[in-house]
Tab-separated table of N, CA, C and O in Angstrom:
chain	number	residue	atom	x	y	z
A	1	UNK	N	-96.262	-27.507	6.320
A	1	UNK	CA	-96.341	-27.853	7.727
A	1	UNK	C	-95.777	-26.707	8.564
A	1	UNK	O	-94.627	-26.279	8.465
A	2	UNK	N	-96.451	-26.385	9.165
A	2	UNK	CA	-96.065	-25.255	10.430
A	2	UNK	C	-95.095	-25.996	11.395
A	2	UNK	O	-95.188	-27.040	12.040
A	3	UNK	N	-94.216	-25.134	11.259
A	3	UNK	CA	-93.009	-25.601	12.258
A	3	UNK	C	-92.726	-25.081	13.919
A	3	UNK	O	-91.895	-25.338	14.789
A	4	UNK	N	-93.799	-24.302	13.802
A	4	UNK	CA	-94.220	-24.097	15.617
A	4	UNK	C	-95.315	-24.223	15.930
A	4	UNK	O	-96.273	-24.164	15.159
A	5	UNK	N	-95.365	-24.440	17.255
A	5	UNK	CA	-96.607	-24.998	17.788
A	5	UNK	C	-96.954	-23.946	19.199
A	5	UNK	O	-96.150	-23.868	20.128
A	6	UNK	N	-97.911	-23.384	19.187
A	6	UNK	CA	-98.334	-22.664	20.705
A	6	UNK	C	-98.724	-23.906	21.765
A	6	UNK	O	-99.455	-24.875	21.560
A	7	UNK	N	-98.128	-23.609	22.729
A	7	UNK	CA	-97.716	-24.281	23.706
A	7	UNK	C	-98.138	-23.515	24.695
A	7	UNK	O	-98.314	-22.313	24.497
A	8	UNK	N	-98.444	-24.278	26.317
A	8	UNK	CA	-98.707	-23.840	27.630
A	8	UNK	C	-97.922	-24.885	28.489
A	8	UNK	O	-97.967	-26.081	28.779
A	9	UNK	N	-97.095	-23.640	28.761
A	9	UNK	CA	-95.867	-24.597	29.556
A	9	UNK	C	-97.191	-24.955	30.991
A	9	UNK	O	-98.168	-24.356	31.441
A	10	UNK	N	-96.317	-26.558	31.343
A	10	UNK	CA	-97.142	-27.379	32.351
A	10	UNK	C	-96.684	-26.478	33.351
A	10	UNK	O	-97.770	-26.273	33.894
A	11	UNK	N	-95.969	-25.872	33.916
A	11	UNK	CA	-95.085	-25.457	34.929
A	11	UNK	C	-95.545	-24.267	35.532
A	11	UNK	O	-96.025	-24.225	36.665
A	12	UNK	N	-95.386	-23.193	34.698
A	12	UNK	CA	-96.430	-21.803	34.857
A	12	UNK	C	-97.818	-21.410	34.410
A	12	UNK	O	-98.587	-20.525	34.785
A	13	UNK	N	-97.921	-22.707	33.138
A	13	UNK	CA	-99.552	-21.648	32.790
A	13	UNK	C	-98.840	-20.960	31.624
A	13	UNK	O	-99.722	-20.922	30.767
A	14	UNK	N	-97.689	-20.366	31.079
A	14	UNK	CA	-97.442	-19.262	30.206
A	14	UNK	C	-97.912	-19.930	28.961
A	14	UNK	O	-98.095	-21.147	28.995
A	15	UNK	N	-98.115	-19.299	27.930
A	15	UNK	CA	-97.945	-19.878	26.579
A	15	UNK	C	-96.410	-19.480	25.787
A	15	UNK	O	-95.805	-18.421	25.953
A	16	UNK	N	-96.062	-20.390	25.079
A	16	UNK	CA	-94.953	-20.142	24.111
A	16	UNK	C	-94.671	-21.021	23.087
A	16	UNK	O	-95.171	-22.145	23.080
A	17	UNK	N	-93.841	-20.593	22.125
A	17	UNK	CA	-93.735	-21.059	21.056
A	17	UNK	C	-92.702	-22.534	21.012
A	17	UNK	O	-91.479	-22.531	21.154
A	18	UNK	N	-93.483	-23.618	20.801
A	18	UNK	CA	-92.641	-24.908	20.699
A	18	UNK	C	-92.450	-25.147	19.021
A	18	UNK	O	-93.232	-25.392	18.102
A	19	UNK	N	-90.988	-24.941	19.130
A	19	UNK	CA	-90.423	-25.206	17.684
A	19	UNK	C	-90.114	-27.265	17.731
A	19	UNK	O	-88.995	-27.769	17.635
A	20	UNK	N	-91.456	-28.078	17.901
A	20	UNK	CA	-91.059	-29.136	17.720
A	20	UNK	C	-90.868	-29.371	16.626
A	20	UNK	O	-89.863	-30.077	16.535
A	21	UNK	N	-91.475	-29.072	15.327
A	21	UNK	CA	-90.761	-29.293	13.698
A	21	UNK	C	-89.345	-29.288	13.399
A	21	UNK	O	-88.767	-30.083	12.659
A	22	UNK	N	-88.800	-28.249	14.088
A	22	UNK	CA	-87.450	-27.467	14.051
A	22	UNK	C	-86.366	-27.561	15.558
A	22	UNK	O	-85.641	-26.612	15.855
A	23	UNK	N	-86.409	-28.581	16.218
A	23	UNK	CA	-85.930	-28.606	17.741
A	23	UNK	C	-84.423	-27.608	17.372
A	23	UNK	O	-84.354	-26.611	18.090
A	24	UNK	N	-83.163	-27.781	16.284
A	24	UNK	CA	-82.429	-27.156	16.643
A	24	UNK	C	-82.292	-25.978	16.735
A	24	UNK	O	-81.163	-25.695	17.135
A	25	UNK	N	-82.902	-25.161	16.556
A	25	UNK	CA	-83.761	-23.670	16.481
A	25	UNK	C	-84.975	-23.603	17.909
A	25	UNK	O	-85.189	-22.517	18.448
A	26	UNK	N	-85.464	-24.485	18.242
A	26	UNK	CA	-85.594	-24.420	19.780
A	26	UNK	C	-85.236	-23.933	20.610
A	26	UNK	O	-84.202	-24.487	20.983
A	27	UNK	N	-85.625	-22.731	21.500
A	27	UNK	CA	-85.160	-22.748	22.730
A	27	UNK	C	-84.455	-23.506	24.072
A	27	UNK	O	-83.523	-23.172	24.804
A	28	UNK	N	-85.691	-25.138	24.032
A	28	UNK	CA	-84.926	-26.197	24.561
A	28	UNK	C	-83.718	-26.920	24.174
A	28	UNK	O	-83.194	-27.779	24.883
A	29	UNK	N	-83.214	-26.485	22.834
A	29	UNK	CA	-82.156	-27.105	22.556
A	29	UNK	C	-80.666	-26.036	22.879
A	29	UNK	O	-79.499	-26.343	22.637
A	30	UNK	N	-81.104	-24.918	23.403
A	30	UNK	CA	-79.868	-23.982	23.812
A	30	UNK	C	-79.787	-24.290	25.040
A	30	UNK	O	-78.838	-23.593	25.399
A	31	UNK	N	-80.071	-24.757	25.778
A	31	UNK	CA	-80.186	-24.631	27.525
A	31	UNK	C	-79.492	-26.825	27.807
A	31	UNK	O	-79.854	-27.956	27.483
A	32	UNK	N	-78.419	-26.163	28.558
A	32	UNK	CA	-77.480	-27.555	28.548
A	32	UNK	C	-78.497	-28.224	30.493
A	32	UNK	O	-78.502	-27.588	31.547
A	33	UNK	N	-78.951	-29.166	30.308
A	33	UNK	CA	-79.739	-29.105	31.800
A	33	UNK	C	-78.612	-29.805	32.740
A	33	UNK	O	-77.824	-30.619	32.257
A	34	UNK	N	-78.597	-29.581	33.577
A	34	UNK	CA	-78.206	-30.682	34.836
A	34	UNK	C	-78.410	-32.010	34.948
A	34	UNK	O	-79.593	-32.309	34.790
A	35	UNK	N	-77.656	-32.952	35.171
A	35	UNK	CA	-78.596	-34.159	35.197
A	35	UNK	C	-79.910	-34.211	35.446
A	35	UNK	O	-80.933	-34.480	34.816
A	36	UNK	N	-79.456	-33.710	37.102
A	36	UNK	CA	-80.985	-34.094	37.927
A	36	UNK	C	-81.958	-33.606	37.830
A	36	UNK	O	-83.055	-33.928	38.285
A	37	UNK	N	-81.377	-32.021	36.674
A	37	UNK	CA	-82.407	-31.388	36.442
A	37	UNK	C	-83.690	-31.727	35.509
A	37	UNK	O	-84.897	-31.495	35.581
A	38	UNK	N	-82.619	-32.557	34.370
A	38	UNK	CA	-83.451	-33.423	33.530
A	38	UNK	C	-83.925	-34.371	33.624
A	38	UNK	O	-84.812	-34.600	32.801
A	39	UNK	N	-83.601	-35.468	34.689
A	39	UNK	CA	-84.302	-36.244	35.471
A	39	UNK	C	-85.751	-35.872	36.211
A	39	UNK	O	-86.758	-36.577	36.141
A	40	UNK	N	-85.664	-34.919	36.759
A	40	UNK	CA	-86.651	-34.114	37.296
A	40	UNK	C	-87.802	-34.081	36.335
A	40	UNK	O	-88.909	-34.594	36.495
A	41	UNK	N	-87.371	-33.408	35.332
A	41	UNK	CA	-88.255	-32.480	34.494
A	41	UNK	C	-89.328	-33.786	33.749
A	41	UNK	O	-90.540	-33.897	33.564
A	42	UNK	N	-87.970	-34.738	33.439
A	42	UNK	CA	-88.922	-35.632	32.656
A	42	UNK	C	-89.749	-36.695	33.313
A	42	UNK	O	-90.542	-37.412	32.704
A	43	UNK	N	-89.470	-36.752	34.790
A	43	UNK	CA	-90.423	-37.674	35.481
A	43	UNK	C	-91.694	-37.292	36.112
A	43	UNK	O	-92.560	-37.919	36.724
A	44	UNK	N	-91.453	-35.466	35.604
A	44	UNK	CA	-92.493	-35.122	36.448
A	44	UNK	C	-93.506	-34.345	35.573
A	44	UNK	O	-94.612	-34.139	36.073
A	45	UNK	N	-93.171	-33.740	33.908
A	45	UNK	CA	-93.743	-33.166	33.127
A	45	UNK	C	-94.262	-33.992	32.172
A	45	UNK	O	-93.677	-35.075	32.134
A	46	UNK	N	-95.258	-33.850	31.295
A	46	UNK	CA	-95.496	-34.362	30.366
A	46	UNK	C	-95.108	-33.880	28.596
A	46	UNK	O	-94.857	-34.404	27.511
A	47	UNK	N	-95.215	-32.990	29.015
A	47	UNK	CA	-94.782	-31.723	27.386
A	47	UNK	C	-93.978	-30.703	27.587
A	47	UNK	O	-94.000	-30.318	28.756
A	48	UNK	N	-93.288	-30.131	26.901
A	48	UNK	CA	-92.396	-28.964	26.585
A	48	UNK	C	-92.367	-28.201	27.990
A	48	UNK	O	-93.489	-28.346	28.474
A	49	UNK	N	-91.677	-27.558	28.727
A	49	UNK	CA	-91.212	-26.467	29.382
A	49	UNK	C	-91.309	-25.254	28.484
A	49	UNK	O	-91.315	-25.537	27.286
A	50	UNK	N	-91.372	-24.190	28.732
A	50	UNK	CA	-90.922	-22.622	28.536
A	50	UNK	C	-89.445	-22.577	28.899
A	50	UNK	O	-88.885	-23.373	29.652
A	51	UNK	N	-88.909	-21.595	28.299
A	51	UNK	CA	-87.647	-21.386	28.482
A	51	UNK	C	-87.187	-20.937	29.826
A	51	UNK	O	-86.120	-21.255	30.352
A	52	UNK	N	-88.102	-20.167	30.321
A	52	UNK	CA	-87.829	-19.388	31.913
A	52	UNK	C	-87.996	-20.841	32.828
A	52	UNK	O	-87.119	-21.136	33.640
A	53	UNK	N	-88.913	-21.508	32.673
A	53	UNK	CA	-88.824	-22.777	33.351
A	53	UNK	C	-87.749	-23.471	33.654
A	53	UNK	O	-87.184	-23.652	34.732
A	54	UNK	N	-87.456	-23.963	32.243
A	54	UNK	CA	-86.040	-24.766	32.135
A	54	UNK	C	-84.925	-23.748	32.602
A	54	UNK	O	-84.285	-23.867	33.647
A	55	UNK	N	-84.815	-22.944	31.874
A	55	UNK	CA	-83.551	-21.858	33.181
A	55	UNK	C	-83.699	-22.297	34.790
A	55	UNK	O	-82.812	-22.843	35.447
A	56	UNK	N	-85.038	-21.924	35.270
A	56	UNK	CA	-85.159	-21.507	36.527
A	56	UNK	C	-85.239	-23.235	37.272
A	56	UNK	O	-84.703	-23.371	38.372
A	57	UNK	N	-85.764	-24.194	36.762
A	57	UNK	CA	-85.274	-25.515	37.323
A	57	UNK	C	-83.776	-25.913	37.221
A	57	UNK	O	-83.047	-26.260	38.151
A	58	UNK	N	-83.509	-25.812	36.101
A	58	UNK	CA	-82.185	-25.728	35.963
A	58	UNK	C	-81.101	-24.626	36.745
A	58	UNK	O	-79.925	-24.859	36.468
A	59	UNK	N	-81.180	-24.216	37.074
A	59	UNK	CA	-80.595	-23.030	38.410
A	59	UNK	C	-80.790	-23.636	39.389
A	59	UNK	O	-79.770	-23.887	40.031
A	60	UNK	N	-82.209	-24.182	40.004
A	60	UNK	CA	-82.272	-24.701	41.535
A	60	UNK	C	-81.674	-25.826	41.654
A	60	UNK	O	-81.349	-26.212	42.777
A	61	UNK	N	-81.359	-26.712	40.334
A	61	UNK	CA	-80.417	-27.924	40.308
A	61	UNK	C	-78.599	-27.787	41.208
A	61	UNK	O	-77.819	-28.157	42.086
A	62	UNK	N	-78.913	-26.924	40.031
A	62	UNK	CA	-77.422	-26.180	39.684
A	62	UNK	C	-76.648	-25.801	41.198
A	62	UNK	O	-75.574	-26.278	41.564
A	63	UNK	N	-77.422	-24.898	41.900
A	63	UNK	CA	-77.672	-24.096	43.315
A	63	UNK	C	-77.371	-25.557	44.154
A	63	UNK	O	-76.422	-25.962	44.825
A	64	UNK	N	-78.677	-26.122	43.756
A	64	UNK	CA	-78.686	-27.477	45.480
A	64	UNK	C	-77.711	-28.247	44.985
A	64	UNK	O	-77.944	-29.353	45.475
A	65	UNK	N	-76.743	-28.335	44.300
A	65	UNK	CA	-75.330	-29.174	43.943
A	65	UNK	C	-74.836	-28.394	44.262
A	65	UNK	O	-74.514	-28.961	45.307
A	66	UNK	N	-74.276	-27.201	44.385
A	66	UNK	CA	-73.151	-26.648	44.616
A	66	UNK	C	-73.635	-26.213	46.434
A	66	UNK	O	-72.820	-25.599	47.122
A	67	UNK	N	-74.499	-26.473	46.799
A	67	UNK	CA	-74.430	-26.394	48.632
A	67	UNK	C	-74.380	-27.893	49.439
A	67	UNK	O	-74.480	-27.901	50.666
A	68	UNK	N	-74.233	-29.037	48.751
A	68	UNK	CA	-74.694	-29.568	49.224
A	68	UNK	C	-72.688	-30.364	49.222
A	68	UNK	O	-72.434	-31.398	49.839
């Protein structure tokens, strides 16, 4: 069984490698999200993020909590 999967993040269009066989070796499993960030992500995506995604939602979380 192949333990990655090519993927097109919903978000940009990019392609990347989803280690769903293997999540702790994942990219998504290094990146700690925000609540709301993960709230967000999962009410509004259907499949995997890219890593630059999840960074970069996760930052604007991060950002609009700390101005608000």
């Amino acid at each position: 069984m192949n333990k990655y999967e090519q993927e097109v993040c919903p978000c940009c269009k990019k392609s990347f490698d989803c280690k769903v066989y293997d999540v702790t070796n994942c990219h998504c499993s290094k990146i700690v999200l925000n609540e709301k960030a993960s709230t967000y992500i999962a009410l509004t995506f259907d499949s995997c993020l890219c890593n630059s995604c999840l960074v970069k939602i996760n930052d604007e979380f991060i950002t609009k909590n700390t101005n608000d």
